[in-house]
Amino acid sequence: MSMRRVAQELDTGPASLYAHVSSKEELLELVYDRVLGEIRLPEPDPARWKEQLRAYALEMHLVLGSHRDVARAALATIPTGANSVRAGEFVYRLLLEAGMAPREASLAMDRLILYVIGDAYEGSLHHGRMRAAGIDDPGEYFENFVGQIAAYYRALPRDRFPYLTKHIDDLIADDGEQRFYYGLDLFLDGLEARLSKP
Amino acid sequence: MSMRRVAQELDTGPASLYAHVSSKEELLELVYDRVLGEIRLPEPDPARWKEQLRAYALEMHLVLGSHRDVARAALATIPTGANSVRAGEFVYRLLLEAGMAPREASLAMDRLILYVIGDAYEGSLHHGRMRAAGIDDPGEYFENFVGQIAAYYRALPRDRFPYLTKHIDDLIADDGEQRFYYGLDLFLDGLEARLSKP
DNA sequence: ACCTGAACACCGTTCAAGT
DNA sequence: ACCTGAACACCGTTCAAGT
């Protein structure tokens, strides 16, 4: 996304955008909030906090995957939009009602959001690379990507890198989706463990 | 970092760089690997895997904080440099010797690295914003940043956002370092729990 | 093999001038 | 209050020409 391209889409010049927005960063934050609005929030149910938090993370991840710069804008910004606050209240409430102390719930919310955005941002970088390479099919791109890693690892000297060279198949077994799930569930299980023995 | 500025530092033109490197991305990957070389790896000790993994994550986080574009380059790239492979062998070995199955160790390594890089990247975005705002002291910047969040939350209607408005102090209590530690320890504790009951 | 100047095709943002 | 053309100060990369 470039200011000049946005302006072009609106049949105007880039300077005109600055009558409505003070910078590209501000525009991206507005887009971010609008994108968050696409997430449907269920009625919070403390008994199912883990399930609901997981569903929220998956939806947010999906919705952020749409555009590269949005995920970056979501990092290190003050979440100030209406939808952002709405989502924040939902997540925070769920953690509190699950039994977490306010301060720990704050930390947990912060880290969950960072994880989702971080993974989405990495995904969008991959997406950009895919387009740059002229590949259309994500599966084909993934094959290509891990294939290069595998080839490189296979060429490493076994005596100096015994562990990496021995388990190449395991290193490339899981795709991006499975990696995201693994980290998400590790996180949620970790929260649950802290709840049961504080 | 821009190609033109690198060239200037080397008293030459930007075009000259392309005799040594095929793109800016490739140059950044070379910088990334050099930066990883600054991490000192201890003799792996399976009995202290958690402690050693934690120390590694802290060192990597510190070393990545130096330059914004490096953390971004570290995302979504094939880690192909000598130091990168050296570090990968260390982390992977530690996880395996701790008792993890090869496939799960692969996932755990991937997520740990993503977490460290993701947090470092967010930190570098903050750093950039700090410089843009003309602030020199990180403490002052942090005060400023959380102060804006707090003011915004305080102005929210209490009936619509009861949870966020009630715990503003807890929401802004921890700084970046403490947040990083919380997520890191949650991750490591999670791994430990999976090891004890597989 | 390495370097260079000049050019190409872009950026975000500002600012005086217009309505 | 909103819009505009033109300009400023940058980008990454290419390419013919040089050594």
Tab-separated table of C-alpha atoms (C1' of nucleotides) in Angstrom:
chain	number	residue	atom	x	y	z
A	1	MET	CA	0.000	0.000	0.000
A	2	SER	CA	1.369	3.354	-1.011
A	3	MET	CA	-0.217	6.766	-0.564
A	4	ARG	CA	0.129	7.370	-4.271
A	5	ARG	CA	-1.706	4.170	-5.129
A	6	VAL	CA	-4.484	4.865	-2.648
A	7	ALA	CA	-4.860	8.308	-4.200
A	8	GLN	CA	-4.959	6.803	-7.675
A	9	GLU	CA	-7.722	4.429	-6.624
A	10	LEU	CA	-9.667	7.459	-5.457
A	11	ASP	CA	-9.008	9.349	-8.704
A	12	THR	CA	-7.068	12.118	-7.020
A	13	GLY	CA	-3.514	13.170	-6.209
A	14	PRO	CA	-1.487	11.926	-3.249
A	15	ALA	CA	-1.473	15.339	-1.602
A	16	SER	CA	-5.253	15.253	-1.257
A	17	LEU	CA	-5.057	12.417	1.256
A	18	TYR	CA	-3.348	14.691	3.736
A	19	ALA	CA	-6.540	16.704	4.103
A	20	HIS	CA	-8.041	13.650	5.846
A	21	VAL	CA	-5.081	11.952	7.435
A	22	SER	CA	-1.859	13.278	8.902
A	23	SER	CA	0.413	10.471	7.747
A	24	LYS	CA	0.538	7.065	6.125
A	25	GLU	CA	0.888	5.550	9.584
A	26	GLU	CA	-2.408	7.070	10.691
A	27	LEU	CA	-4.174	5.768	7.605
A	28	LEU	CA	-2.817	2.287	8.281
A	29	GLU	CA	-4.096	2.439	11.847
A	30	LEU	CA	-7.539	3.319	10.544
A	31	VAL	CA	-7.391	0.370	8.167
A	32	TYR	CA	-6.258	-1.852	11.043
A	33	ASP	CA	-9.239	-0.873	13.135
A	34	ARG	CA	-11.629	-1.443	10.279
A	35	VAL	CA	-10.125	-4.857	9.683
A	36	LEU	CA	-10.557	-5.726	13.370
A	37	GLY	CA	-14.221	-4.864	12.939
A	38	GLU	CA	-14.597	-7.935	10.760
A	39	ILE	CA	-14.030	-10.172	13.759
A	40	ARG	CA	-17.310	-11.346	15.253
A	41	LEU	CA	-17.193	-11.577	19.033
A	42	PRO	CA	-19.379	-14.149	20.777
A	43	GLU	CA	-21.049	-13.647	24.135
A	44	PRO	CA	-18.182	-14.180	26.601
A	45	ASP	CA	-18.510	-17.495	28.443
A	46	PRO	CA	-15.912	-17.901	31.218
A	47	ALA	CA	-16.349	-21.653	31.286
A	48	ARG	CA	-15.167	-21.779	27.678
A	49	TRP	CA	-12.516	-19.057	27.907
A	50	LYS	CA	-9.844	-21.178	26.302
A	51	GLU	CA	-11.974	-22.158	23.357
A	52	GLN	CA	-13.212	-18.615	22.838
A	53	LEU	CA	-9.736	-17.129	23.101
A	54	ARG	CA	-8.482	-19.647	20.589
A	55	ALA	CA	-11.276	-18.804	18.159
A	56	TYR	CA	-10.539	-15.110	18.576
A	57	ALA	CA	-6.830	-15.615	17.855
A	58	LEU	CA	-7.624	-17.637	14.747
A	59	GLU	CA	-10.038	-15.015	13.432
A	60	MET	CA	-7.636	-12.188	14.096
A	61	HIS	CA	-4.836	-14.107	12.420
A	62	LEU	CA	-6.975	-14.750	9.377
A	63	VAL	CA	-8.149	-11.179	9.093
A	64	LEU	CA	-4.628	-9.760	9.436
A	65	GLY	CA	-3.340	-12.016	6.728
A	66	SER	CA	-5.170	-9.969	4.138
A	67	HIS	CA	-2.695	-7.122	3.854
A	68	ARG	CA	0.978	-6.942	4.702
A	69	ASP	CA	1.268	-3.392	5.938
A	70	VAL	CA	-1.707	-3.743	8.243
A	71	ALA	CA	0.046	-6.351	10.369
A	72	ARG	CA	3.086	-4.123	10.634
A	73	ALA	CA	0.956	-1.137	11.585
A	74	ALA	CA	-0.624	-3.252	14.310
A	75	LEU	CA	2.768	-3.654	15.961
A	76	ALA	CA	3.984	-0.994	18.368
A	77	THR	CA	0.902	1.191	18.041
A	78	ILE	CA	-1.525	2.486	20.601
A	79	PRO	CA	-4.710	0.576	19.803
A	80	THR	CA	-7.118	3.455	19.834
A	81	GLY	CA	-9.839	2.612	17.343
A	82	ALA	CA	-13.386	1.628	18.310
A	83	ASN	CA	-13.075	-1.973	17.160
A	84	SER	CA	-9.697	-2.350	18.766
A	85	VAL	CA	-11.077	-1.331	22.151
A	86	ARG	CA	-14.112	-3.532	21.676
A	87	ALA	CA	-11.877	-6.520	20.989
A	88	GLY	CA	-9.592	-5.603	23.882
A	89	GLU	CA	-12.489	-5.511	26.325
A	90	PHE	CA	-13.589	-8.935	25.112
A	91	VAL	CA	-10.182	-10.587	25.494
A	92	TYR	CA	-9.404	-8.926	28.811
A	93	ARG	CA	-12.769	-9.825	30.276
A	94	LEU	CA	-12.349	-13.436	29.233
A	95	LEU	CA	-8.981	-13.682	30.964
A	96	LEU	CA	-10.240	-12.044	34.146
A	97	GLU	CA	-13.351	-14.152	34.351
A	98	ALA	CA	-11.242	-17.234	33.768
A	99	GLY	CA	-9.623	-16.347	37.084
A	100	MET	CA	-6.452	-14.481	36.216
A	101	ALA	CA	-5.157	-11.606	38.306
A	102	PRO	CA	-5.560	-8.247	36.510
A	103	ARG	CA	-1.869	-7.703	36.100
A	104	GLU	CA	-1.187	-11.132	34.706
A	105	ALA	CA	-4.192	-10.884	32.418
A	106	SER	CA	-2.677	-7.672	31.042
A	107	LEU	CA	0.552	-9.446	30.268
A	108	ALA	CA	-1.206	-12.447	28.787
A	109	MET	CA	-3.339	-10.270	26.494
A	110	ASP	CA	-0.304	-8.346	25.334
A	111	ARG	CA	1.662	-11.485	24.501
A	112	LEU	CA	-1.244	-13.221	22.785
A	113	ILE	CA	-1.760	-10.226	20.517
A	114	LEU	CA	1.954	-9.969	19.775
A	115	TYR	CA	2.067	-13.640	18.853
A	116	VAL	CA	-0.893	-13.400	16.495
A	117	ILE	CA	0.336	-10.223	14.837
A	118	GLY	CA	3.932	-11.438	14.675
A	119	ASP	CA	2.951	-14.652	12.939
A	120	ALA	CA	0.575	-12.807	10.620
A	121	TYR	CA	3.303	-10.359	9.728
A	122	GLU	CA	5.716	-13.153	8.926
A	123	GLY	CA	2.995	-14.730	6.818
A	124	SER	CA	2.471	-11.511	4.908
A	125	LEU	CA	6.211	-11.275	4.230
A	126	HIS	CA	6.045	-14.759	2.757
A	127	HIS	CA	3.055	-13.712	0.727
A	128	GLY	CA	4.963	-10.741	-0.655
A	129	ARG	CA	7.887	-12.945	-1.542
A	130	MET	CA	5.555	-15.349	-3.267
A	131	ARG	CA	4.148	-12.603	-5.437
A	132	ALA	CA	7.642	-11.304	-6.184
A	133	ALA	CA	8.654	-14.778	-7.337
A	134	GLY	CA	5.633	-14.928	-9.604
A	135	ILE	CA	4.161	-17.961	-7.856
A	136	ASP	CA	0.399	-18.135	-7.376
A	137	ASP	CA	-0.113	-21.319	-5.410
A	138	PRO	CA	0.812	-21.130	-1.673
A	139	GLY	CA	1.389	-24.879	-1.608
A	140	GLU	CA	3.862	-24.640	-4.442
A	141	TYR	CA	5.627	-21.750	-2.736
A	142	PHE	CA	5.869	-23.696	0.519
A	143	GLU	CA	7.282	-26.752	-1.247
A	144	ASN	CA	9.827	-24.524	-2.891
A	145	PHE	CA	10.752	-22.762	0.334
A	146	VAL	CA	11.226	-25.825	2.525
A	147	GLY	CA	12.867	-27.594	-0.392
A	148	GLN	CA	15.613	-24.994	-0.379
A	149	ILE	CA	16.090	-25.346	3.359
A	150	ALA	CA	16.205	-29.119	3.109
A	151	ALA	CA	18.745	-29.019	0.294
A	152	TYR	CA	20.925	-26.631	2.237
A	153	TYR	CA	20.802	-28.716	5.407
A	154	ARG	CA	21.518	-31.895	3.511
A	155	ALA	CA	24.733	-30.352	2.242
A	156	LEU	CA	25.979	-29.522	5.749
A	157	PRO	CA	28.864	-31.563	7.222
A	158	ARG	CA	27.332	-34.244	9.431
A	159	ASP	CA	30.095	-34.241	11.974
A	160	ARG	CA	29.748	-30.560	12.767
A	161	PHE	CA	25.936	-30.460	12.652
A	162	PRO	CA	24.791	-33.933	13.713
A	163	TYR	CA	21.390	-32.893	15.069
A	164	LEU	CA	20.195	-30.665	12.259
A	165	THR	CA	21.350	-33.030	9.524
A	166	LYS	CA	19.805	-36.078	11.179
A	167	HIS	CA	16.265	-34.708	11.433
A	168	ILE	CA	15.749	-32.719	8.259
A	169	ASP	CA	12.378	-34.332	7.571
A	170	ASP	CA	11.106	-33.376	11.012
A	171	LEU	CA	12.410	-29.848	10.641
A	172	ILE	CA	10.316	-29.212	7.540
A	173	ALA	CA	7.335	-31.438	8.385
A	174	ASP	CA	4.912	-28.758	9.551
A	175	ASP	CA	3.591	-25.892	7.475
A	176	GLY	CA	2.797	-22.368	8.599
A	177	GLU	CA	-0.683	-23.190	9.816
A	178	GLN	CA	0.466	-26.078	11.975
A	179	ARG	CA	3.266	-23.970	13.417
A	180	PHE	CA	0.799	-21.252	14.317
A	181	TYR	CA	-1.493	-23.753	16.032
A	182	TYR	CA	1.364	-25.289	17.983
A	183	GLY	CA	2.473	-21.966	19.433
A	184	LEU	CA	-1.078	-20.876	20.129
A	185	ASP	CA	-1.951	-24.052	22.003
A	186	LEU	CA	1.315	-23.980	23.911
A	187	PHE	CA	0.402	-20.477	24.991
A	188	LEU	CA	-3.164	-21.315	25.995
A	189	ASP	CA	-2.125	-24.489	27.801
A	190	GLY	CA	0.466	-22.432	29.649
A	191	LEU	CA	-2.176	-19.976	30.793
A	192	GLU	CA	-4.416	-22.800	31.926
A	193	ALA	CA	-1.616	-24.350	33.948
A	194	ARG	CA	-0.988	-21.069	35.727
A	195	LEU	CA	-4.663	-20.784	36.547
A	196	SER	CA	-4.905	-24.204	38.181
A	197	LYS	CA	-1.869	-23.668	40.430
A	198	PRO	CA	-1.202	-19.974	40.995
B	1	MET	CA	19.514	1.208	6.399
B	2	SER	CA	19.385	2.185	2.756
B	3	MET	CA	21.610	0.991	-0.066
B	4	ARG	CA	22.492	4.567	-0.842
B	5	ARG	CA	23.590	5.243	2.714
B	6	VAL	CA	25.656	2.078	2.879
B	7	ALA	CA	27.341	3.114	-0.366
B	8	GLN	CA	27.994	6.580	1.003
B	9	GLU	CA	29.631	5.083	4.087
B	10	LEU	CA	31.900	3.148	1.743
B	11	ASP	CA	32.677	6.227	-0.350
B	12	THR	CA	31.126	4.850	-3.477
B	13	GLY	CA	27.891	4.882	-5.453
B	14	PRO	CA	24.861	2.685	-4.753
B	15	ALA	CA	25.294	0.772	-8.001
B	16	SER	CA	28.669	-0.541	-6.844
B	17	LEU	CA	27.053	-2.609	-4.104
B	18	TYR	CA	25.365	-4.781	-6.690
B	19	ALA	CA	28.729	-6.154	-7.736
B	20	HIS	CA	28.863	-7.911	-4.336
B	21	VAL	CA	25.251	-8.505	-3.464
B	22	SER	CA	22.218	-9.216	-5.597
B	23	SER	CA	19.701	-7.221	-3.555
B	24	LYS	CA	19.142	-5.266	-0.370
B	25	GLU	CA	17.464	-8.344	1.085
B	26	GLU	CA	20.596	-10.411	0.576
B	27	LEU	CA	22.744	-7.764	2.233
B	28	LEU	CA	20.404	-7.701	5.220
B	29	GLU	CA	20.619	-11.463	5.546
B	30	LEU	CA	24.395	-11.205	5.612
B	31	VAL	CA	24.154	-8.568	8.337
B	32	TYR	CA	21.731	-10.813	10.229
B	33	ASP	CA	24.153	-13.685	10.187
B	34	ARG	CA	27.017	-11.495	11.314
B	35	VAL	CA	24.883	-10.194	14.154
B	36	LEU	CA	24.049	-13.755	15.217
B	37	GLY	CA	27.773	-14.378	15.408
B	38	GLU	CA	27.917	-12.062	18.396
B	39	ILE	CA	25.980	-14.583	20.465
B	40	ARG	CA	28.291	-16.736	22.540
B	41	LEU	CA	27.078	-20.315	22.830
B	42	PRO	CA	27.946	-22.309	25.966
B	43	GLU	CA	28.693	-26.016	26.041
B	44	PRO	CA	25.207	-27.581	25.826
B	45	ASP	CA	24.137	-29.087	29.139
B	46	PRO	CA	20.861	-31.042	28.883
B	47	ALA	CA	20.272	-30.838	32.621
B	48	ARG	CA	20.152	-27.069	32.322
B	49	TRP	CA	18.347	-26.862	28.958
B	50	LYS	CA	15.773	-24.411	30.213
B	51	GLU	CA	18.302	-22.041	31.672
B	52	GLN	CA	20.507	-22.216	28.584
B	53	LEU	CA	17.609	-21.731	26.202
B	54	ARG	CA	16.486	-18.742	28.217
B	55	ALA	CA	19.956	-17.201	28.112
B	56	TYR	CA	20.136	-17.778	24.373
B	57	ALA	CA	16.765	-16.089	23.807
B	58	LEU	CA	17.837	-13.099	25.899
B	59	GLU	CA	21.114	-12.731	24.009
B	60	MET	CA	19.449	-13.037	20.640
B	61	HIS	CA	16.829	-10.506	21.660
B	62	LEU	CA	19.490	-8.077	22.791
B	63	VAL	CA	21.580	-8.479	19.680
B	64	LEU	CA	18.598	-8.032	17.356
B	65	GLY	CA	17.581	-4.850	19.096
B	66	SER	CA	20.511	-3.058	17.543
B	67	HIS	CA	19.030	-2.436	14.124
B	68	ARG	CA	15.450	-2.329	12.941
B	69	ASP	CA	15.797	-3.794	9.476
B	70	VAL	CA	17.805	-6.740	10.723
B	71	ALA	CA	14.923	-8.057	12.810
B	72	ARG	CA	12.609	-7.742	9.824
B	73	ALA	CA	15.099	-9.520	7.578
B	74	ALA	CA	15.252	-12.315	10.130
B	75	LEU	CA	11.544	-12.996	9.606
B	76	ALA	CA	10.446	-15.235	6.778
B	77	THR	CA	13.945	-15.969	5.523
B	78	ILE	CA	15.813	-19.187	5.024
B	79	PRO	CA	18.485	-19.066	7.708
B	80	THR	CA	21.453	-19.995	5.603
B	81	GLY	CA	24.438	-18.224	7.134
B	82	ALA	CA	27.191	-19.995	9.080
B	83	ASN	CA	26.292	-18.421	12.411
B	84	SER	CA	22.620	-19.057	11.892
B	85	VAL	CA	23.215	-22.757	11.384
B	86	ARG	CA	25.590	-22.856	14.322
B	87	ALA	CA	22.935	-21.312	16.569
B	88	GLY	CA	20.238	-23.589	15.131
B	89	GLU	CA	22.276	-26.699	15.898
B	90	PHE	CA	22.742	-25.476	19.468
B	91	VAL	CA	19.046	-24.805	20.117
B	92	TYR	CA	17.844	-27.944	18.384
B	93	ARG	CA	20.330	-30.128	20.215
B	94	LEU	CA	19.273	-28.657	23.548
B	95	LEU	CA	15.610	-29.421	22.896
B	96	LEU	CA	16.326	-32.970	21.752
B	97	GLU	CA	18.603	-33.767	24.643
B	98	ALA	CA	16.001	-32.360	27.006
B	99	GLY	CA	13.831	-35.198	25.792
B	100	MET	CA	11.611	-33.726	23.098
B	101	ALA	CA	10.586	-35.683	20.028
B	102	PRO	CA	12.334	-34.408	16.865
B	103	ARG	CA	9.167	-33.120	15.290
B	104	GLU	CA	8.031	-31.258	18.370
B	105	ALA	CA	11.512	-29.862	18.914
B	106	SER	CA	11.336	-28.462	15.367
B	107	LEU	CA	8.097	-26.696	16.161
B	108	ALA	CA	9.364	-25.427	19.491
B	109	MET	CA	12.531	-24.004	17.936
B	110	ASP	CA	10.554	-22.293	15.203
B	111	ARG	CA	8.143	-20.667	17.654
B	112	LEU	CA	10.863	-19.604	20.083
B	113	ILE	CA	12.767	-17.860	17.283
B	114	LEU	CA	9.590	-16.213	15.998
B	115	TYR	CA	8.787	-14.934	19.466
B	116	VAL	CA	12.239	-13.457	19.990
B	117	ILE	CA	12.391	-11.867	16.555
B	118	GLY	CA	8.803	-10.635	16.717
B	119	ASP	CA	9.354	-8.912	20.034
B	120	ALA	CA	12.681	-7.495	18.865
B	121	TYR	CA	11.041	-6.169	15.727
B	122	GLU	CA	8.297	-4.498	17.719
B	123	GLY	CA	10.993	-3.022	19.934
B	124	SER	CA	12.833	-1.647	16.930
B	125	LEU	CA	9.621	-0.054	15.654
B	126	HIS	CA	9.290	1.668	19.002
B	127	HIS	CA	12.887	2.732	18.770
B	128	GLY	CA	12.281	4.257	15.349
B	129	ARG	CA	9.241	6.088	16.631
B	130	MET	CA	11.256	7.386	19.549
B	131	ARG	CA	13.883	8.828	17.232
B	132	ALA	CA	11.201	10.322	15.002
B	133	ALA	CA	9.684	12.033	18.036
B	134	GLY	CA	13.082	13.431	18.959
B	135	ILE	CA	13.157	11.663	22.330
B	136	ASP	CA	16.447	10.240	23.564
B	137	ASP	CA	15.530	8.539	26.812
B	138	PRO	CA	13.689	5.201	26.477
B	139	GLY	CA	12.163	5.661	29.907
B	140	GLU	CA	10.732	8.999	28.904
B	141	TYR	CA	9.382	7.521	25.685
B	142	PHE	CA	7.745	4.667	27.570
B	143	GLU	CA	6.128	7.034	30.073
B	144	ASN	CA	4.822	9.045	27.178
B	145	PHE	CA	3.537	6.016	25.301
B	146	VAL	CA	1.692	4.354	28.175
B	147	GLY	CA	0.512	7.759	29.355
B	148	GLN	CA	-1.353	8.204	26.091
B	149	ILE	CA	-2.924	4.765	26.396
B	150	ALA	CA	-3.953	5.422	29.986
B	151	ALA	CA	-5.506	8.791	29.112
B	152	TYR	CA	-7.409	7.229	26.265
B	153	TYR	CA	-8.728	4.362	28.392
B	154	ARG	CA	-9.708	6.711	31.205
B	155	ALA	CA	-11.915	8.606	28.789
B	156	LEU	CA	-13.834	5.484	27.738
B	157	PRO	CA	-17.426	5.016	28.936
B	158	ARG	CA	-17.348	2.761	32.001
B	159	ASP	CA	-20.592	1.030	31.290
B	160	ARG	CA	-19.532	-0.186	27.864
B	161	PHE	CA	-15.944	-1.067	28.818
B	162	PRO	CA	-16.089	-2.034	32.501
B	163	TYR	CA	-13.039	-4.320	32.495
B	164	LEU	CA	-10.566	-2.161	30.609
B	165	THR	CA	-11.505	1.002	32.499
B	166	LYS	CA	-11.325	-0.680	35.896
B	167	HIS	CA	-7.764	-1.987	35.564
B	168	ILE	CA	-5.894	0.725	33.711
B	169	ASP	CA	-2.997	0.673	36.168
B	170	ASP	CA	-2.529	-3.051	35.705
B	171	LEU	CA	-2.723	-2.712	31.945
B	172	ILE	CA	0.246	-0.358	31.833
B	173	ALA	CA	2.186	-1.708	34.818
B	174	ASP	CA	4.810	-3.728	32.946
B	175	ASP	CA	7.360	-2.373	30.514
B	176	GLY	CA	8.695	-4.017	27.379
B	177	GLU	CA	11.354	-5.999	29.160
B	178	GLN	CA	8.940	-7.481	31.686
B	179	ARG	CA	6.499	-8.356	28.916
B	180	PHE	CA	9.232	-10.133	27.011
B	181	TYR	CA	10.220	-12.125	30.103
B	182	TYR	CA	6.634	-13.096	30.830
B	183	GLY	CA	6.075	-14.535	27.368
B	184	LEU	CA	9.454	-16.247	27.323
B	185	ASP	CA	8.910	-17.952	30.666
B	186	LEU	CA	5.381	-18.935	29.749
B	187	PHE	CA	6.833	-20.573	26.649
B	188	LEU	CA	9.645	-22.369	28.482
B	189	ASP	CA	7.347	-23.524	31.289
B	190	GLY	CA	4.982	-24.811	28.645
B	191	LEU	CA	7.736	-26.857	27.042
B	192	GLU	CA	8.764	-28.242	30.415
B	193	ALA	CA	5.198	-29.289	31.183
B	194	ARG	CA	4.976	-31.187	27.897
B	195	LEU	CA	8.227	-32.952	28.679
B	196	SER	CA	7.085	-34.237	32.067
B	197	LYS	CA	3.786	-35.664	30.769
B	198	PRO	CA	3.989	-36.393	27.077
C	1	DA	C1'	35.749	-9.380	-11.968
C	2	DC	C1'	34.795	-5.072	-10.255
C	3	DC	C1'	33.256	-0.330	-10.508
C	4	DT	C1'	30.744	3.912	-12.221
C	5	DG	C1'	27.306	7.770	-13.830
C	6	DA	C1'	23.159	8.293	-15.326
C	7	DA	C1'	18.730	6.989	-15.577
C	8	DC	C1'	14.188	4.555	-14.436
C	9	DA	C1'	10.385	3.953	-11.755
C	10	DC	C1'	8.993	4.589	-7.760
C	11	DC	C1'	8.297	6.594	-2.574
C	12	DG	C1'	6.061	10.054	1.650
C	13	DT	C1'	5.335	14.655	2.596
C	14	DT	C1'	5.052	19.824	2.128
C	15	DC	C1'	3.386	24.047	0.497
C	16	DA	C1'	1.594	27.809	-1.938
C	17	DA	C1'	-2.370	28.449	-4.507
C	18	DG	C1'	-6.884	27.550	-5.495
C	19	DT	C1'	-12.371	26.603	-4.411
D	1	DA	C1'	-12.760	22.816	5.022
D	2	DC	C1'	-11.199	20.469	1.241
D	3	DC	C1'	-8.449	19.869	-2.884
D	4	DT	C1'	-4.540	20.456	-6.279
D	5	DG	C1'	0.109	20.694	-9.088
D	6	DA	C1'	4.482	21.004	-8.459
D	7	DA	C1'	8.320	20.260	-5.983
D	8	DC	C1'	11.571	18.254	-2.359
D	9	DA	C1'	14.181	14.750	-0.651
D	10	DC	C1'	14.533	10.501	-0.774
D	11	DC	C1'	14.243	5.138	-2.347
D	12	DG	C1'	16.050	0.135	-4.916
D	13	DT	C1'	17.663	-1.414	-9.104
D	14	DT	C1'	19.368	-1.582	-14.027
D	15	DC	C1'	22.450	-0.923	-17.658
D	16	DA	C1'	25.763	0.577	-20.865
D	17	DA	C1'	30.285	1.928	-20.459
D	18	DG	C1'	34.543	1.782	-18.411
D	19	DT	C1'	39.076	-0.619	-15.998
